[in-house]
Short mmCIF file of C-alpha atoms in Angstrom, two decimals:
data_model
loop_
_atom_site.label_atom_id
_atom_site.label_comp_id
_atom_site.label_asym_id
_atom_site.label_seq_id
_atom_site.Cartn_x
_atom_site.Cartn_y
_atom_site.Cartn_z
CA UNK A 222 -6.47 -18.38 -11.20
CA UNK A 223 -2.95 -16.94 -10.67
CA UNK A 224 -0.99 -19.22 -9.65
CA UNK A 225 3.32 -19.26 -9.45
CA UNK A 226 5.71 -22.27 -9.15
CA UNK A 227 5.96 -22.25 -5.69
CA UNK A 228 2.10 -23.12 -5.03
CA UNK A 229 1.08 -19.85 -4.12
CA UNK A 230 -2.09 -18.23 -6.02
CA UNK A 231 -2.57 -14.05 -5.83
CA UNK A 232 -6.29 -13.00 -4.79
CA UNK A 233 -5.64 -9.80 -4.20
CA UNK A 234 -4.41 -6.68 -6.45
CA UNK A 235 -3.28 -3.95 -6.17
CA UNK A 236 -3.52 -1.32 -8.66
CA UNK A 237 -1.35 1.95 -8.74
CA UNK A 238 -3.83 4.72 -10.46
CA UNK A 239 -1.21 7.55 -10.61
CA UNK A 240 2.57 7.65 -10.24
CA UNK A 241 1.83 11.34 -8.84
CA UNK A 242 2.22 12.46 -5.34
CA UNK A 243 1.45 15.97 -3.26
CA UNK A 244 3.97 14.95 -0.52
CA UNK A 245 7.51 14.66 -0.69
CA UNK A 246 7.94 11.94 2.02
CA UNK A 247 11.70 11.41 2.46
CA UNK A 248 11.87 7.73 2.01
CA UNK A 249 10.21 8.31 -0.53
CA UNK A 250 11.46 10.40 -3.17
CA UNK A 251 13.59 13.20 -3.42
CA UNK A 252 12.52 17.20 -2.48
CA UNK A 253 12.32 17.78 -6.38
CA UNK A 254 9.67 15.47 -6.99
CA UNK A 255 10.06 13.08 -9.84
CA UNK A 256 10.04 12.87 -13.47
CA UNK A 257 5.73 11.52 -14.10
CA UNK A 258 4.44 9.72 -16.62
CA UNK A 259 2.86 11.12 -19.88
CA UNK A 260 -0.38 10.77 -20.04
CA UNK A 261 -0.79 8.97 -22.95
CA UNK A 262 1.49 6.31 -20.55
CA UNK A 263 -1.13 5.53 -17.89
CA UNK A 264 -4.10 3.15 -18.18
CA UNK A 265 -7.57 5.56 -18.96
CA UNK A 266 -10.47 4.59 -16.20
CA UNK A 267 -11.47 2.44 -18.66
CA UNK A 268 -8.40 0.69 -19.28
CA UNK A 269 -8.34 -0.03 -15.54
CA UNK A 270 -11.84 -1.28 -15.17
CA UNK A 271 -10.88 -3.68 -17.54
CA UNK A 272 -8.23 -4.92 -16.11
CA UNK A 273 -9.69 -5.56 -12.93
CA UNK A 274 -12.74 -7.13 -14.92
CA UNK A 275 -10.41 -9.41 -15.91
CA UNK A 276 -8.46 -10.58 -12.96
CA UNK A 277 -12.06 -10.83 -11.11
CA UNK A 278 -13.85 -13.18 -13.72
CA UNK A 279 -10.80 -15.11 -14.83
CA UNK A 280 -8.14 -14.92 -12.69
CA UNK A 281 -10.00 -15.24 -8.98
CA UNK A 282 -8.90 -11.92 -6.95
CA UNK A 283 -11.32 -11.31 -4.43
CA UNK A 284 -9.93 -7.73 -3.29
CA UNK A 285 -8.62 -5.00 -5.21
CA UNK A 286 -6.96 -2.27 -3.28
CA UNK A 287 -6.29 1.31 -5.44
CA UNK A 288 -3.31 2.88 -4.32
CA UNK A 289 -0.57 5.29 -6.21
CA UNK A 290 1.27 7.71 -5.77
CA UNK A 291 -1.12 9.26 -4.10
CA UNK A 292 -4.69 7.64 -5.74
CA UNK A 293 -7.14 10.50 -4.53
CA UNK A 294 -5.03 12.73 -7.69
CA UNK A 295 -6.86 10.87 -10.08
CA UNK A 296 -9.73 12.68 -11.34
CA UNK A 297 -11.59 9.52 -12.27
CA UNK A 298 -10.89 7.56 -8.96
CA UNK A 299 -14.63 7.52 -7.71
CA UNK A 300 -15.93 6.65 -11.19
CA UNK A 301 -13.45 3.97 -11.50
CA UNK A 302 -14.22 2.53 -7.84
CA UNK A 303 -17.85 2.77 -8.82
CA UNK A 304 -16.84 0.83 -12.13
CA UNK A 305 -15.34 -2.40 -9.86
CA UNK A 306 -17.69 -2.49 -7.27
CA UNK A 307 -20.53 -3.37 -9.91
CA UNK A 308 -18.57 -6.01 -11.90
CA UNK A 309 -19.79 -9.97 -10.82
CA UNK A 310 -18.30 -11.41 -8.75
CA UNK A 311 -18.01 -8.19 -6.35
CA UNK A 312 -14.71 -7.78 -5.15
CA UNK A 313 -13.39 -6.03 -2.11
CA UNK A 314 -12.36 -2.57 -2.44
CA UNK A 315 -10.03 -0.52 -0.34
CA UNK A 316 -7.56 2.77 -1.17
CA UNK A 317 -4.15 3.48 0.23
CA UNK A 318 -4.05 6.96 0.92
CA UNK A 319 -1.97 10.31 2.05
CA UNK A 320 -4.93 11.20 3.20
CA UNK A 321 -5.41 14.52 2.04
CA UNK A 322 -8.58 15.05 0.37
CA UNK A 323 -10.23 11.81 1.96
CA UNK A 324 -12.29 15.12 4.12
CA UNK A 325 -14.26 16.33 0.54
CA UNK A 326 -14.14 12.79 -1.37
CA UNK A 327 -14.77 10.24 1.51
CA UNK A 328 -17.97 10.15 1.56
CA UNK A 329 -18.65 9.68 -2.44
CA UNK A 330 -15.98 6.93 -2.45
CA UNK A 331 -18.14 5.42 0.23
CA UNK A 332 -21.33 5.80 -1.96
CA UNK A 333 -19.90 4.35 -5.07
CA UNK A 334 -18.68 0.92 -3.04
CA UNK A 335 -15.55 1.31 -1.63
CA UNK A 336 -15.34 -0.90 1.29
CA UNK A 337 -12.43 1.02 3.74
CA UNK A 338 -9.27 2.76 3.98
CA UNK A 339 -5.73 2.60 5.22
CA UNK A 340 -3.98 6.01 5.56
CA UNK A 341 -0.80 6.82 5.86
CA UNK A 342 0.25 8.65 9.22
CA UNK A 343 3.71 8.76 10.37
CA UNK A 344 3.73 11.46 13.36
CA UNK A 345 1.35 13.16 15.68
CA UNK A 346 3.71 16.21 15.47
CA UNK A 347 2.97 18.66 12.92
CA UNK A 348 6.51 20.17 12.84
CA UNK A 349 7.40 16.32 12.39
CA UNK A 350 5.23 15.77 10.04
CA UNK A 351 6.77 18.66 7.71
CA UNK A 352 9.87 17.51 8.07
CA UNK A 353 9.11 13.90 6.68
CA UNK A 354 6.64 15.27 3.98
CA UNK A 355 7.74 18.55 3.22
CA UNK A 356 4.70 19.54 3.57
CA UNK A 357 2.66 21.57 5.98
CA UNK A 358 -0.37 19.44 5.52
CA UNK A 359 -0.98 17.32 9.36
CA UNK A 360 -3.85 18.61 9.44
CA UNK A 361 -5.61 17.58 6.50
CA UNK A 362 -4.72 13.79 7.20
CA UNK A 363 -6.23 14.27 10.90
CA UNK A 364 -9.04 15.79 8.97
CA UNK A 365 -9.80 13.19 6.47
CA UNK A 366 -9.16 10.31 8.82
CA UNK A 367 -11.96 11.86 11.13
CA UNK A 368 -14.12 12.03 7.46
CA UNK A 369 -13.26 8.11 6.64
CA UNK A 370 -14.45 7.29 10.22
CA UNK A 371 -17.25 9.00 9.96
CA UNK A 372 -18.20 7.93 6.14
CA UNK A 373 -17.89 4.32 7.60
CA UNK A 374 -15.10 3.33 5.46
CA UNK A 375 -14.25 0.93 8.22
CA UNK A 376 -11.67 -0.57 9.86
CA UNK A 377 -9.41 2.47 9.04
CA UNK A 378 -6.13 2.24 9.04
CA UNK A 379 -3.27 3.77 9.47
CA UNK A 380 0.47 3.11 8.31
CA UNK A 381 3.21 5.00 9.79
CA UNK A 382 6.78 4.16 9.07
CA UNK A 383 9.13 5.41 11.77
CA UNK A 384 12.86 6.87 10.75
CA UNK A 385 15.91 7.35 12.87
CA UNK A 386 15.82 10.94 14.65
CA UNK A 387 12.37 11.86 13.42
CA UNK A 388 10.48 10.04 14.83
CA UNK A 389 11.55 7.04 16.17
CA UNK A 390 10.22 7.40 19.79
CA UNK A 391 6.69 7.92 19.15
CA UNK A 392 5.37 4.46 18.53
CA UNK A 393 3.34 4.23 22.00
CA UNK A 394 2.00 7.88 21.23
CA UNK A 395 0.71 7.07 17.96
CA UNK A 396 -0.52 3.38 19.36
CA UNK A 397 -2.34 5.45 22.08
CA UNK A 398 -3.83 8.33 19.87
CA UNK A 399 -5.03 5.35 17.02
CA UNK A 400 -7.13 3.04 20.24
CA UNK A 401 -8.44 6.57 21.86
CA UNK A 402 -9.59 7.39 18.27
CA UNK A 403 -10.92 3.76 16.68
CA UNK A 404 -8.12 3.20 14.25
CA UNK A 405 -6.31 0.51 13.52
CA UNK A 406 -2.52 1.25 13.44
CA UNK A 407 0.28 -1.22 11.75
CA UNK A 408 4.00 -0.12 11.16
CA UNK A 409 6.07 -0.59 8.19
CA UNK A 410 9.36 -1.01 8.41
CA UNK A 411 11.36 1.31 5.86
CA UNK A 412 12.02 -0.45 2.39
CA UNK A 413 14.71 -0.29 -0.13
CA UNK A 414 11.75 1.14 -2.53
CA UNK A 415 12.77 5.55 -2.43
CA UNK A 416 13.51 6.92 -5.39
CA UNK A 417 17.07 8.78 -4.98
CA UNK A 418 18.42 4.93 -3.16
CA UNK A 419 19.40 6.31 0.28
CA UNK A 420 17.95 3.12 2.13
CA UNK A 421 20.76 2.29 4.41
CA UNK A 422 19.59 -1.83 6.65
CA UNK A 423 22.03 -0.56 9.59
CA UNK A 424 19.70 2.63 9.76
CA UNK A 425 16.20 1.51 9.63
CA UNK A 426 14.01 0.93 12.77
CA UNK A 427 12.90 -2.61 12.64
CA UNK A 428 10.02 -4.74 13.70
CA UNK A 429 11.78 -5.37 17.20
CA UNK A 430 12.54 -1.74 18.14
CA UNK A 431 8.61 -0.85 17.20
CA UNK A 432 8.27 -3.69 19.45
CA UNK A 433 10.25 -3.37 22.42
CA UNK A 434 9.11 0.49 21.96
CA UNK A 435 5.50 -0.32 22.50
CA UNK A 436 6.15 -2.71 25.38
CA UNK A 437 7.11 0.54 27.41
CA UNK A 438 3.59 1.32 28.09
CA UNK A 439 1.33 -1.66 26.27
CA UNK A 440 0.95 -5.69 26.84
CA UNK A 441 1.37 -6.83 24.01
CA UNK A 442 -0.07 -10.68 22.67
CA UNK A 443 0.59 -12.18 19.61
CA UNK A 444 -2.15 -13.24 17.46
CA UNK A 445 -0.40 -16.01 15.63
CA UNK A 446 0.18 -17.76 12.13
CA UNK A 447 -2.96 -18.93 11.52
CA UNK A 448 -5.20 -15.16 12.32
CA UNK A 449 -2.72 -13.77 10.48
CA UNK A 450 -3.42 -15.67 7.06
CA UNK A 451 -1.56 -14.51 4.12
CA UNK A 452 -2.13 -11.05 5.54
CA UNK A 453 1.06 -9.01 5.53
CA UNK A 454 1.08 -7.57 9.10
CA UNK A 455 2.09 -9.72 12.05
CA UNK A 456 -0.55 -8.02 14.98
CA UNK A 457 -0.82 -7.95 18.43
CA UNK A 458 -3.97 -7.72 20.75
CA UNK A 459 -3.16 -4.55 22.89
CA UNK A 460 -3.98 -5.06 27.21
CA UNK A 461 -5.81 -8.27 26.46
CA UNK A 462 -7.84 -6.65 23.47
CA UNK A 463 -10.05 -5.63 21.91
CA UNK A 464 -7.69 -3.17 20.14
CA UNK A 465 -5.20 -4.84 17.70
CA UNK A 466 -1.69 -3.12 16.12
CA UNK A 467 0.65 -4.85 13.68
CA UNK A 468 3.91 -4.17 11.61
CA UNK A 469 4.82 -5.40 8.52
CA UNK A 470 8.80 -6.19 8.76
CA UNK A 471 9.20 -6.87 4.91
CA UNK A 472 13.25 -6.54 5.52
CA UNK A 473 13.84 -8.41 8.78
CA UNK A 474 10.24 -10.48 8.74
CA UNK A 475 9.58 -11.30 5.07
CA UNK A 476 6.38 -13.18 4.67
CA UNK A 477 7.26 -14.28 1.15
CA UNK A 478 5.76 -17.59 1.72
CA UNK A 479 2.69 -16.91 2.33
CA UNK A 480 2.07 -13.66 -0.63
CA UNK A 481 -1.13 -13.41 -2.58
CA UNK A 482 -0.46 -10.49 -4.33
CA UNK A 483 -0.36 -9.37 -7.90
CA UNK A 484 0.19 -5.93 -8.75
CA UNK A 485 -0.92 -3.13 -11.93
CA UNK A 486 1.27 -0.09 -11.70
CA UNK A 487 -0.26 2.87 -13.62
CA UNK A 488 1.47 2.23 -16.88
CA UNK A 489 -0.24 -0.86 -17.02
CA UNK A 490 2.38 -3.31 -15.87
CA UNK A 491 2.24 -6.62 -13.97
CA UNK A 492 4.51 -6.71 -11.22
CA UNK A 493 5.04 -10.25 -9.00
CA UNK A 494 6.92 -8.45 -6.59
CA UNK A 495 7.61 -5.04 -5.06
CA UNK A 496 10.75 -5.46 -5.52
CA UNK A 497 10.56 -7.29 -8.70
CA UNK A 498 12.97 -5.82 -11.52
CA UNK A 499 11.38 -7.53 -14.56
CA UNK A 500 7.69 -6.35 -15.50
CA UNK A 501 5.31 -7.78 -18.05
CA UNK A 502 3.42 -5.36 -19.83
CA UNK A 503 -0.52 -5.43 -20.45
CA UNK A 504 -1.22 -2.12 -21.50
CA UNK A 505 0.05 -2.71 -25.17
CA UNK A 506 -2.24 -6.18 -25.28
CA UNK A 507 -4.83 -3.51 -24.39
CA UNK A 508 -4.28 -1.08 -27.41
CA UNK A 509 -3.39 -3.84 -29.92
CA UNK A 510 -7.38 -5.15 -29.40
CA UNK A 511 -6.22 -8.42 -27.23
CA UNK A 512 -9.15 -10.30 -26.37
CA UNK A 513 -9.97 -10.64 -22.40
CA UNK A 514 -8.51 -14.41 -22.66
CA UNK A 515 -5.23 -13.43 -23.95
CA UNK A 516 -4.85 -10.78 -21.60
CA UNK A 517 -5.82 -13.16 -18.67
CA UNK A 518 -3.18 -15.53 -20.03
CA UNK A 519 -0.25 -12.87 -20.28
CA UNK A 520 -0.93 -12.51 -16.29
CA UNK A 521 -0.85 -16.10 -15.47
CA UNK A 522 2.20 -16.16 -17.26
CA UNK A 523 3.48 -13.25 -15.72
CA UNK A 524 2.65 -14.91 -12.08
CA UNK A 525 4.02 -18.19 -13.20
CA UNK A 526 7.51 -16.63 -12.92
CA UNK A 527 7.04 -15.28 -9.36
CA UNK A 528 10.13 -15.63 -7.35
CA UNK A 529 10.24 -17.44 -4.64
CA UNK A 530 10.68 -14.49 -2.40
CA UNK A 531 12.30 -11.20 -2.32
CA UNK A 532 15.62 -11.48 -2.13
CA UNK A 533 16.07 -8.91 0.47
CA UNK A 534 18.87 -10.99 2.11
CA UNK A 535 19.99 -11.88 -0.57
CA UNK A 536 24.24 -9.92 -1.44
CA UNK A 537 23.09 -10.13 -4.71
CA UNK A 538 19.61 -7.80 -4.06
CA UNK A 539 19.39 -5.03 -6.14
CA UNK A 540 16.78 -2.35 -5.33
CA UNK A 541 14.13 -1.73 -8.43
CA UNK A 542 14.81 0.94 -10.41
CA UNK A 543 11.57 2.14 -10.31
CA UNK A 544 10.37 3.84 -7.09
CA UNK A 545 7.09 3.06 -4.65
CA UNK A 546 5.02 6.24 -6.70
CA UNK A 547 5.42 4.03 -9.95
CA UNK A 548 5.07 1.04 -8.18
CA UNK A 549 1.68 1.36 -5.96
CA UNK A 550 1.90 -0.20 -2.65
#
């Protein structure tokens, strides 16, 4: 098991497959992009599968989410999914993606064993999408969402970040559209994980702002902590159900006490938290011939040192040097 000193058990593994991305979202990275990791620094497909195997067989992981950067840019993605779906015990497998390329890969991913997807979509307006992402790919994302739904990668969840002066008035429209198309919408507060370190607390759209906006059109009934469990999203029934909307309030309503996640970067580092400033190297152990048992012990040691919380409200909080694209969402 992956226990920490505060009594939490990590059963949900987030695996970043690449730090590269084909969008340039304003809340993530600068327009010119970033200096990507060198290929030799990245875990190979086989190394990824081995670490996932160790996590489920030795450490009690039951859910694996593939992230990035943009994981659809990983050439071996389908093979990685298939190999992880063949593990015993078999973990639940999901993918977080911007949706570009999902139209052509959704069916293959489903056949390989992927269970569901989360797709990032912040706006219904193609022009706003271009301003937010600096790319004209809105239609590609919509087609990717539809392909995932038709392939049976359900529930298809949409992740939306609201930015002031850009899409902050779109919450009700996004929810109405998501319900009409059988998607489950989740709003995510903007977090201090941008490469340019431009995040400002006093400029962000909060969970409270989002809920106030949604209630101008919908009746929301909170599901409560028991239904939420360790999930990062607080969820509300919309107009009595069956549709739901979620809000991930990492900044204003942190959920650290119930966190059950462990994270693996594309270059083989264990991160105990999105906001961690320290990492533990597993890639070096892999490539030096370490046994599965030794790697599992290193992973346990890393997780035992997990802090009580992200510390965003602490005056001494320091934003991680590594941006979201390198960490994995």
